[in-house]
CSV table of C-alpha atoms and ligand atoms in Angstrom, one decimal:
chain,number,residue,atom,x,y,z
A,1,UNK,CA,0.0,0.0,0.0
A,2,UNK,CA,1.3,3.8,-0.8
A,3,UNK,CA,2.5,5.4,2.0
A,4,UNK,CA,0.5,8.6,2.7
A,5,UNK,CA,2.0,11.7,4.6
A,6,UNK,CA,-1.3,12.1,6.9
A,7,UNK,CA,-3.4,7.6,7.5
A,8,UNK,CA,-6.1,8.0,10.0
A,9,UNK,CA,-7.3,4.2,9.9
A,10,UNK,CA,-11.0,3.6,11.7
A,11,UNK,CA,-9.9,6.8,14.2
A,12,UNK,CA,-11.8,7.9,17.1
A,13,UNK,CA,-11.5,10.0,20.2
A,14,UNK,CA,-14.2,10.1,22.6
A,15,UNK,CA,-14.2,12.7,25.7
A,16,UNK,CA,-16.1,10.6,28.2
A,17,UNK,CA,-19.0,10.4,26.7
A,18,UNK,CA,-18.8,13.3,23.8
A,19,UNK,CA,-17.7,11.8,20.1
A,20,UNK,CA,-14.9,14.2,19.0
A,21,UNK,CA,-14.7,12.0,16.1
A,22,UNK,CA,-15.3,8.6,15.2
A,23,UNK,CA,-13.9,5.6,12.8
A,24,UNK,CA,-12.1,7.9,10.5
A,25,UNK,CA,-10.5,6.7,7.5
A,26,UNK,CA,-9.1,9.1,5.2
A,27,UNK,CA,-5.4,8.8,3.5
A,28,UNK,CA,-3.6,12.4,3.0
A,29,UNK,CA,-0.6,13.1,0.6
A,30,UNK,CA,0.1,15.8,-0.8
A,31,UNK,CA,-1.1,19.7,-1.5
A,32,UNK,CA,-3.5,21.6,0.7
A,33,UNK,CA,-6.3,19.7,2.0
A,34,UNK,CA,-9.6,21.6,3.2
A,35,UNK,CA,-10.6,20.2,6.7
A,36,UNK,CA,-14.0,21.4,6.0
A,37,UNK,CA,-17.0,21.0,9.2
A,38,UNK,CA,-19.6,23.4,10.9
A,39,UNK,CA,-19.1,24.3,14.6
A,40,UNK,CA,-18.2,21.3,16.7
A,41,UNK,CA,-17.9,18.9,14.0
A,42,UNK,CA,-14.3,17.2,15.4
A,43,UNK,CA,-11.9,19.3,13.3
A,44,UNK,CA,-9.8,20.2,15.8
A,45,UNK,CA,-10.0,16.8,17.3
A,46,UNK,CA,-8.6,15.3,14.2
A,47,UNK,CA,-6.1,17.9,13.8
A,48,UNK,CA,-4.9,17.1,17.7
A,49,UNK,CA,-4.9,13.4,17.0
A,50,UNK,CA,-2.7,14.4,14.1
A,51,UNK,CA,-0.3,16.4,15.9
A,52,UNK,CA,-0.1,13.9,18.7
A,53,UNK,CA,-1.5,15.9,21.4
A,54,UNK,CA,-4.8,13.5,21.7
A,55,UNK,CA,-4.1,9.9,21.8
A,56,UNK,CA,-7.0,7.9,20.2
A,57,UNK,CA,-9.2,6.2,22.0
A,58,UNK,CA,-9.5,3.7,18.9
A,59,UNK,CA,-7.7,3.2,16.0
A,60,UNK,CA,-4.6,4.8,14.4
A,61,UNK,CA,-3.7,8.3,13.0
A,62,UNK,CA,0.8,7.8,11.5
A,63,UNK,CA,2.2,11.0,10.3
A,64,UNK,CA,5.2,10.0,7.4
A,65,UNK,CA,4.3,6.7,9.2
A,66,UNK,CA,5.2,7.1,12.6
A,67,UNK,CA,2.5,6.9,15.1
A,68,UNK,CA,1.4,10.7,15.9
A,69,UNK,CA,0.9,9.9,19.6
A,70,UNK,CA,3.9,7.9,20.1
A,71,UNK,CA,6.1,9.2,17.3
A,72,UNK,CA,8.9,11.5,17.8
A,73,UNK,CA,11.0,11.8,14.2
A,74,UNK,CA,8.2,13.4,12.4
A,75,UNK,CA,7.8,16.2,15.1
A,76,UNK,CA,10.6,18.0,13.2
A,77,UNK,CA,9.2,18.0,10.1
A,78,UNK,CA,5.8,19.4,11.2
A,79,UNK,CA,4.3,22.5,11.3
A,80,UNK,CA,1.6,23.9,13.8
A,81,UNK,CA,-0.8,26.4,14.3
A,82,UNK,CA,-3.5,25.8,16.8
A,83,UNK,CA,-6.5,27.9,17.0
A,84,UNK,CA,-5.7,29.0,20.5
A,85,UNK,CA,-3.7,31.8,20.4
A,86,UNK,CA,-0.9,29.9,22.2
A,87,UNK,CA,1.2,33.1,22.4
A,88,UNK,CA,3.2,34.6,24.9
A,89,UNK,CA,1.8,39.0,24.5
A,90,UNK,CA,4.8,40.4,26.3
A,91,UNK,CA,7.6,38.8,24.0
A,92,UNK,CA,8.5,40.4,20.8
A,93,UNK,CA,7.5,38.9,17.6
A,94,UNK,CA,11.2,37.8,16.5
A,95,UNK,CA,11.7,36.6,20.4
A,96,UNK,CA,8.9,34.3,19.5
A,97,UNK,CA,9.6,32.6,16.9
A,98,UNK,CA,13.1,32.5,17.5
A,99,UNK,CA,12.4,30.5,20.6
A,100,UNK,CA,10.4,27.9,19.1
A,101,UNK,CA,12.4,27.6,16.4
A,102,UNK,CA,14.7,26.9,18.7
A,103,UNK,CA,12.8,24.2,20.4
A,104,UNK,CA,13.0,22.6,16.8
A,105,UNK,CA,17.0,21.9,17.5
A,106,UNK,CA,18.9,25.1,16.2
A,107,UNK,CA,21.3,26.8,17.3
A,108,UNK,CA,20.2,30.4,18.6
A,109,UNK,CA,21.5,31.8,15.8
A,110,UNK,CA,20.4,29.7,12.9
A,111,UNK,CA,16.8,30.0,14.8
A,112,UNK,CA,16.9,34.0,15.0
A,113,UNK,CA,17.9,34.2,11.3
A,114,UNK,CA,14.8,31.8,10.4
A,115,UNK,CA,13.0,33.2,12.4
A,116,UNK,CA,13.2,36.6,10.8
A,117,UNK,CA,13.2,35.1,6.8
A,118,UNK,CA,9.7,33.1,8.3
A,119,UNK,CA,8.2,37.0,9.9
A,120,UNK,CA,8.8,38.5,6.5
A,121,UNK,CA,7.5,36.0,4.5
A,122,UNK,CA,4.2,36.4,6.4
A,123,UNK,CA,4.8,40.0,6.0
A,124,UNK,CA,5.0,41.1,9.7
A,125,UNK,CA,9.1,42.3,8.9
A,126,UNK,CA,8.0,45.8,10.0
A,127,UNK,CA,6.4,44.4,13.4
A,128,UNK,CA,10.0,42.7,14.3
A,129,UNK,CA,10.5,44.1,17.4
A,130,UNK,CA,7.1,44.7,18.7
A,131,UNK,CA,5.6,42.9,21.7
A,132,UNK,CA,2.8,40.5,20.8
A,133,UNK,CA,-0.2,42.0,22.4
A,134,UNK,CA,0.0,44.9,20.2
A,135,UNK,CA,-0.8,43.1,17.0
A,136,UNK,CA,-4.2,42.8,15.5
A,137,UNK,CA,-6.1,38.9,15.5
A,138,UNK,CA,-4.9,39.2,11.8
A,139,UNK,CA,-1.1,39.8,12.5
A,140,UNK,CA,-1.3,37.2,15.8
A,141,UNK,CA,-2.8,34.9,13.1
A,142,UNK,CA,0.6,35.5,11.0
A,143,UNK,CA,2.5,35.1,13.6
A,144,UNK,CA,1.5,32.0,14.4
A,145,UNK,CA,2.1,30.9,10.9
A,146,UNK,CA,5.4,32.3,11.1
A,147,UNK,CA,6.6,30.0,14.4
A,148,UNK,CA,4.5,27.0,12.1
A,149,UNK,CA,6.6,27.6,8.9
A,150,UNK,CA,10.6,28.8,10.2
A,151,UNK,CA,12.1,25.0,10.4
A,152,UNK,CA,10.6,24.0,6.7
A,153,UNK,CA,8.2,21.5,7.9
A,154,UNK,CA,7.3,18.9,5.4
A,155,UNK,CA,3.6,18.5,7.4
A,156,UNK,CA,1.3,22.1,8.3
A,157,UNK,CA,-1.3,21.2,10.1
A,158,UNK,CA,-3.6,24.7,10.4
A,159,UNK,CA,-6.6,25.4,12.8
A,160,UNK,CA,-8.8,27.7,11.8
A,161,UNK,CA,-5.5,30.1,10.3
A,162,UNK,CA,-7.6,32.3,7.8
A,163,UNK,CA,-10.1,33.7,10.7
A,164,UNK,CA,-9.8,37.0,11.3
A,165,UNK,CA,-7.7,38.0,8.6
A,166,UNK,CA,-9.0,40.7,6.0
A,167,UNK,CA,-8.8,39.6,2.3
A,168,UNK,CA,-4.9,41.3,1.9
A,169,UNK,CA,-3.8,38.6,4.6
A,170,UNK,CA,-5.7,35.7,3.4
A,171,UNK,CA,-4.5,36.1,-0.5
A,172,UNK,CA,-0.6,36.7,1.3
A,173,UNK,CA,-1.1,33.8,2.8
A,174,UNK,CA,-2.7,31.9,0.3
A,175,UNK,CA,0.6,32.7,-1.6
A,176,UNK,CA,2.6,31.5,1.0
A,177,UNK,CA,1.0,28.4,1.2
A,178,UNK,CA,1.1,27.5,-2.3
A,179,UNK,CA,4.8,28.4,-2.5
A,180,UNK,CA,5.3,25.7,-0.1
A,181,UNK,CA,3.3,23.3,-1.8
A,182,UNK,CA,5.3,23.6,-4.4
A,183,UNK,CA,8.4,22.8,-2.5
A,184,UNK,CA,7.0,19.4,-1.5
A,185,UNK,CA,4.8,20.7,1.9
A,186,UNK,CA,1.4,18.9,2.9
A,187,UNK,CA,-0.9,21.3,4.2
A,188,UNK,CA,-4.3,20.3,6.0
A,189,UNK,CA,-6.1,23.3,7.2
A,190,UNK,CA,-9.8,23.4,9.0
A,191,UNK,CA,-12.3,26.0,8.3
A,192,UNK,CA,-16.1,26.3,8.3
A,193,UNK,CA,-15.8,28.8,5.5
A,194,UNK,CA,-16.7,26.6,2.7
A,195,UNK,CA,-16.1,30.1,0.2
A,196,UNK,CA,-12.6,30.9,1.7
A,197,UNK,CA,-11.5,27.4,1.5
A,198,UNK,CA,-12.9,27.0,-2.0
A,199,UNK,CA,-10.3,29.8,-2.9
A,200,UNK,CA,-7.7,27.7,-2.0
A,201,UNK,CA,-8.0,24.7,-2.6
A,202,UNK,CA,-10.0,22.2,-5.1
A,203,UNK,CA,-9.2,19.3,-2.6
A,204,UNK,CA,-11.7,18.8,0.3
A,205,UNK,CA,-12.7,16.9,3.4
A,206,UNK,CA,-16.1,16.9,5.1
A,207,UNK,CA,-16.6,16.5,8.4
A,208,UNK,CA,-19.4,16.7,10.5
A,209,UNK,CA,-20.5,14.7,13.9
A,210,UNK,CA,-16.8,13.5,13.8
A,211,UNK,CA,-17.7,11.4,10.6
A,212,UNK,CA,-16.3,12.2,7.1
A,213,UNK,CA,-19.5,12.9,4.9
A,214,UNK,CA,-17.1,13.3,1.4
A,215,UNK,CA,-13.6,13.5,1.1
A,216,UNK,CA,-12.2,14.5,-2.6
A,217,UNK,CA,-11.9,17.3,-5.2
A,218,UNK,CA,-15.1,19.7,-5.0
A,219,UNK,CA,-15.6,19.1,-8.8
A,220,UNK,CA,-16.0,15.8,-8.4
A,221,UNK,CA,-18.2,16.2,-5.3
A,222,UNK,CA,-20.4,19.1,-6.7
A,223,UNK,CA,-21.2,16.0,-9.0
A,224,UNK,CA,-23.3,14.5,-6.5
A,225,UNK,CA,-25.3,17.4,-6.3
A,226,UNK,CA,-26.7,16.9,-10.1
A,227,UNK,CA,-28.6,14.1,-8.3
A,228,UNK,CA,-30.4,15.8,-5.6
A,229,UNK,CA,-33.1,18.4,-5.5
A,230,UNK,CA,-32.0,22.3,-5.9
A,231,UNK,CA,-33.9,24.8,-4.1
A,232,UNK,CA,-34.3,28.5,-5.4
A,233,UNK,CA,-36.1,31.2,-3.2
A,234,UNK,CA,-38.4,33.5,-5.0
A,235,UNK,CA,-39.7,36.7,-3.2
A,236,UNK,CA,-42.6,39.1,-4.9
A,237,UNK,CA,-45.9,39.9,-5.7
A,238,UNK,CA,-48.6,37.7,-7.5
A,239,UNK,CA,-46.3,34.3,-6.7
A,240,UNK,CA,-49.6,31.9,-6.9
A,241,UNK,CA,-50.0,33.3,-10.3
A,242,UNK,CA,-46.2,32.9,-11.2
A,243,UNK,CA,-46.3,29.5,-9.6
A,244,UNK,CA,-49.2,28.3,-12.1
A,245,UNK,CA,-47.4,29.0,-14.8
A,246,UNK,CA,-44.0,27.6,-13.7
A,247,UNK,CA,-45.4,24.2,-12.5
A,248,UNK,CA,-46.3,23.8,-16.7
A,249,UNK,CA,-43.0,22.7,-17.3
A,250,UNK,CA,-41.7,19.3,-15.9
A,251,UNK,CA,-38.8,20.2,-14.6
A,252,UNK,CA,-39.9,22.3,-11.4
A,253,UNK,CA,-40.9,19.4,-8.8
A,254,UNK,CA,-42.3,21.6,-6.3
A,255,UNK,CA,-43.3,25.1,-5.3
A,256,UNK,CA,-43.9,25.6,-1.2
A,257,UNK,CA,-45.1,29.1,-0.5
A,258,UNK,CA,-44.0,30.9,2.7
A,259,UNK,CA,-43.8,34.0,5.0
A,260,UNK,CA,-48.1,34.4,3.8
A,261,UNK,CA,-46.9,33.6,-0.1
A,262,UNK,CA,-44.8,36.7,0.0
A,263,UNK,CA,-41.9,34.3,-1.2
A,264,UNK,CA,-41.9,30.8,-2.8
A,265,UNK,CA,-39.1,27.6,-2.4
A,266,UNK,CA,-39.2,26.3,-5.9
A,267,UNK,CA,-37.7,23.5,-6.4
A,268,UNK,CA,-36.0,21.5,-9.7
A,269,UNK,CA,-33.9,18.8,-10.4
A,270,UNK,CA,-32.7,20.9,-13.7
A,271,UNK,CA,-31.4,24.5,-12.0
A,272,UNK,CA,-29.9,26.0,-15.7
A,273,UNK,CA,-33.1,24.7,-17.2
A,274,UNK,CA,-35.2,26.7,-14.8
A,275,UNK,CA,-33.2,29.6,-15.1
A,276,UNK,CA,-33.4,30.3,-18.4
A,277,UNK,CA,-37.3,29.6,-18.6
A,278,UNK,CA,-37.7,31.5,-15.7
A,279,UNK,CA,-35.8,34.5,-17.4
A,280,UNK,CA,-38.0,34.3,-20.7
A,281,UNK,CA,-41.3,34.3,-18.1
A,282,UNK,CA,-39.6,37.5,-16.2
A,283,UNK,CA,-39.2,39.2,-19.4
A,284,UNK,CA,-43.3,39.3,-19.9
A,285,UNK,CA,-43.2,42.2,-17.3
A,286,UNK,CA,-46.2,40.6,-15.9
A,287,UNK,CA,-44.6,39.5,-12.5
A,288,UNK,CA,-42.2,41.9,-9.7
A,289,UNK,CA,-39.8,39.6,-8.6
A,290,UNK,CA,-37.4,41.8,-5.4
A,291,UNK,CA,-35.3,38.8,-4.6
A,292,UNK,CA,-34.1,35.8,-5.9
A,293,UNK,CA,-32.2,33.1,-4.0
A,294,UNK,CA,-30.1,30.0,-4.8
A,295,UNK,CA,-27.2,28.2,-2.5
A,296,UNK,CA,-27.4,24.9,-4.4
A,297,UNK,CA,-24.4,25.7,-6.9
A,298,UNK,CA,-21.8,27.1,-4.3
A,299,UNK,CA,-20.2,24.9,-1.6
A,300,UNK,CA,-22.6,25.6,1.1
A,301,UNK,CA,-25.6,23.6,-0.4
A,302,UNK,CA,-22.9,20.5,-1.3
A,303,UNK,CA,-21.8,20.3,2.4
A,304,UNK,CA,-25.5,21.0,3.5
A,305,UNK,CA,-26.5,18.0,1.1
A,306,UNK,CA,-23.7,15.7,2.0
A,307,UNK,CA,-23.9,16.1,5.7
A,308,UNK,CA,-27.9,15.8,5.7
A,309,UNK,CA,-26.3,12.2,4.8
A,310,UNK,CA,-24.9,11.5,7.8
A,311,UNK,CA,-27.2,10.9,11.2
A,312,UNK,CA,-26.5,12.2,14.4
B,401,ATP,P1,-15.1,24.4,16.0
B,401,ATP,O1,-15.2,24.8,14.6
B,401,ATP,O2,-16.2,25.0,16.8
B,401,ATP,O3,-13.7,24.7,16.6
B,401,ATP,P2,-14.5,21.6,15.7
B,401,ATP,O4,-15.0,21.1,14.4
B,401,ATP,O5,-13.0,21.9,15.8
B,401,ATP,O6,-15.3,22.8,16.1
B,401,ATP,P3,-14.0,19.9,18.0
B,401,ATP,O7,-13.5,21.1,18.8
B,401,ATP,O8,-13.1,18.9,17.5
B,401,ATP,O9,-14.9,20.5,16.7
B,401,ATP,O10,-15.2,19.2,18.8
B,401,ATP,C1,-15.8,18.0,18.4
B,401,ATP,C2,-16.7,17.5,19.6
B,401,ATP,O11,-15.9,17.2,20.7
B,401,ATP,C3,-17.7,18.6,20.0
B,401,ATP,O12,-18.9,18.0,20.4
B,401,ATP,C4,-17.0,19.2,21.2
B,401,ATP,O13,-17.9,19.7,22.2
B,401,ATP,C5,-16.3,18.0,21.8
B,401,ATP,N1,-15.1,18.3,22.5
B,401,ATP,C6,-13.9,18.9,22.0
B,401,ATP,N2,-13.0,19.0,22.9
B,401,ATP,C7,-13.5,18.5,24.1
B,401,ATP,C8,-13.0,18.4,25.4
B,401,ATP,N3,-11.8,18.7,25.8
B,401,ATP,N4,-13.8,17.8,26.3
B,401,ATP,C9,-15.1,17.4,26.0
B,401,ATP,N5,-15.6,17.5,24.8
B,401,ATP,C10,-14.8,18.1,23.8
């Protein structure tokens, strides 16, 4: 079997009672992955058991096939940032990351001069000598990244990295992170921001009640959601009318009014057929439509599909 960089192999970790996340199989090995999961869902679990702090209470999770728990060889070639801000405010930035890096086996030196190539490339070089609790979330964010990247880990695992960063800092590091792809880095980061992790990356995993509901590229998942229902909110005047004449053609399979039939769910199993008969029907003047809504072609309504899969 092909080694991969990140094998969680039927993986679980329970807290007493609480699933954090349960049988996990999932094989990672190379490029950025999207750890993908509302509120709750075990991301950070996995991303513990990965990183050794959590030991499983079932199963196996290797990283470059050591155990993650156990293991002590791939600690140096992975990179962490936690979504705690596990910072100390009243060191400076470079004092930081020149410590940790230091924790990775340099000397002082060779750590304070990584240290400072890792702060400029996450463009903090003008916030050097500045004591941490004067940086914005954003900036602590890139620190963090920083301490994660200054030893050239093979591994990143990233919690939650892109929260609270405007869009300058996301596309920076979103540069960053490809760069290092492209020298051979795995990347896994977590996010419930289906959107900002569609920006980055075309390779995805679900997770939701500590279960994997999809794991692959979003193409190939966005598949799956030819086959199920798509939902379009209409909000105006006259909808019963409107509703009459849509239900004509056979491909609307519902219309539920709502909020007193000032709006309408219609639903189709053909969302680029509806939309251009709908257009033509819009163009008779005869209806005021304010609003129009549809989720079903963006990442929300996939995950909202795939996880309605998966039973609490
Ligand atoms: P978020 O996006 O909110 O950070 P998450 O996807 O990272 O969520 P986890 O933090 O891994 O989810 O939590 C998964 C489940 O495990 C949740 O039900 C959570 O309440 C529970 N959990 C996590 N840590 C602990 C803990 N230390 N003790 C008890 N339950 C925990």
């Amino acid at each position: 079997m092909e080694s991969a960089e990140i094998r969680a192999e039927n993986l679980s970790k329970w807290y007493g009672e609480i699933r954090g996340v349960s049988g996990i199989n999932l094989d990672i090995h190379s490029g950025i992955v999207g750890l993908i999961g509302p509120n709750g869902a075990g991301k950070t679990t996995f991303l513990n058991l990965c990183c050794g702090l959590l030991e499983p209470s079932q199963g196996k999770i290797t990283i470059l096939g050591e155990p993650a728990f156990t293991g002590t060889r791939f600690r140096r070639q992975l990179g962490v940032v936690s979504q705690k801000d596990a910072v100390y405010p009243f060191m400076t930035v470079l004092e930081f990351v020149t410590v940790l890096t230091e924790l990775h086996g340099f000397s002082k030196r060779e750590a304070k001069e990584r240290a400072v190539k890792a702060i400029e490339r996450v463009q903090l070089g003008h916030k050097l000598h500045q004591r941490i609790e004067v940086l914005s979330k954003g900036m602590r964010q890139c620190l963090k990244l920083a301490q994660a990247i200054a030893h050239d880990p093979k591994i990143l695992l990233l919690d939650e990295l892109l929260t609270g960063c405007d869009p300058l800092v996301k596309y920076q590091i979103k540069t960053l992170l490809l760069e290092m792809v492209q020298h051979g880095a795995t990347i896994l980061l977590s996010s419930h921001n289906l959107k900002e992790m569609e920006a980055l990356t075309q390779e995805v995993v679900i997770i939701h009640c500590g279960k994997i509901a999809a794991a692959g590229k979003i193409g190939e998942l966005q598949q799956k959601l030819k086959h199920h229902e798509h939902k379009v909110l209409v909000q105006g005047t006259e909808l019963r009318k409107l509703a009459q004449i849509l239900l004509q053609h056979p491909e609307i399979t519902g219309i539920e009014f709502k909020d007193n039939e000032r709006s309408m769910m219609v639903q189709t199993m053909d969302p680029a057929m509806f939309y251009h008969k709908f257009t033509a029907i819009l163009g008779t003047g005869e209806f005021r439509i304010e609003k129009i809504l549809s989720q079903d072609q963006d990442l929300t309504s996939l995950f909202h599909y795939l996880v309605g899969e998966i039973k609490e």
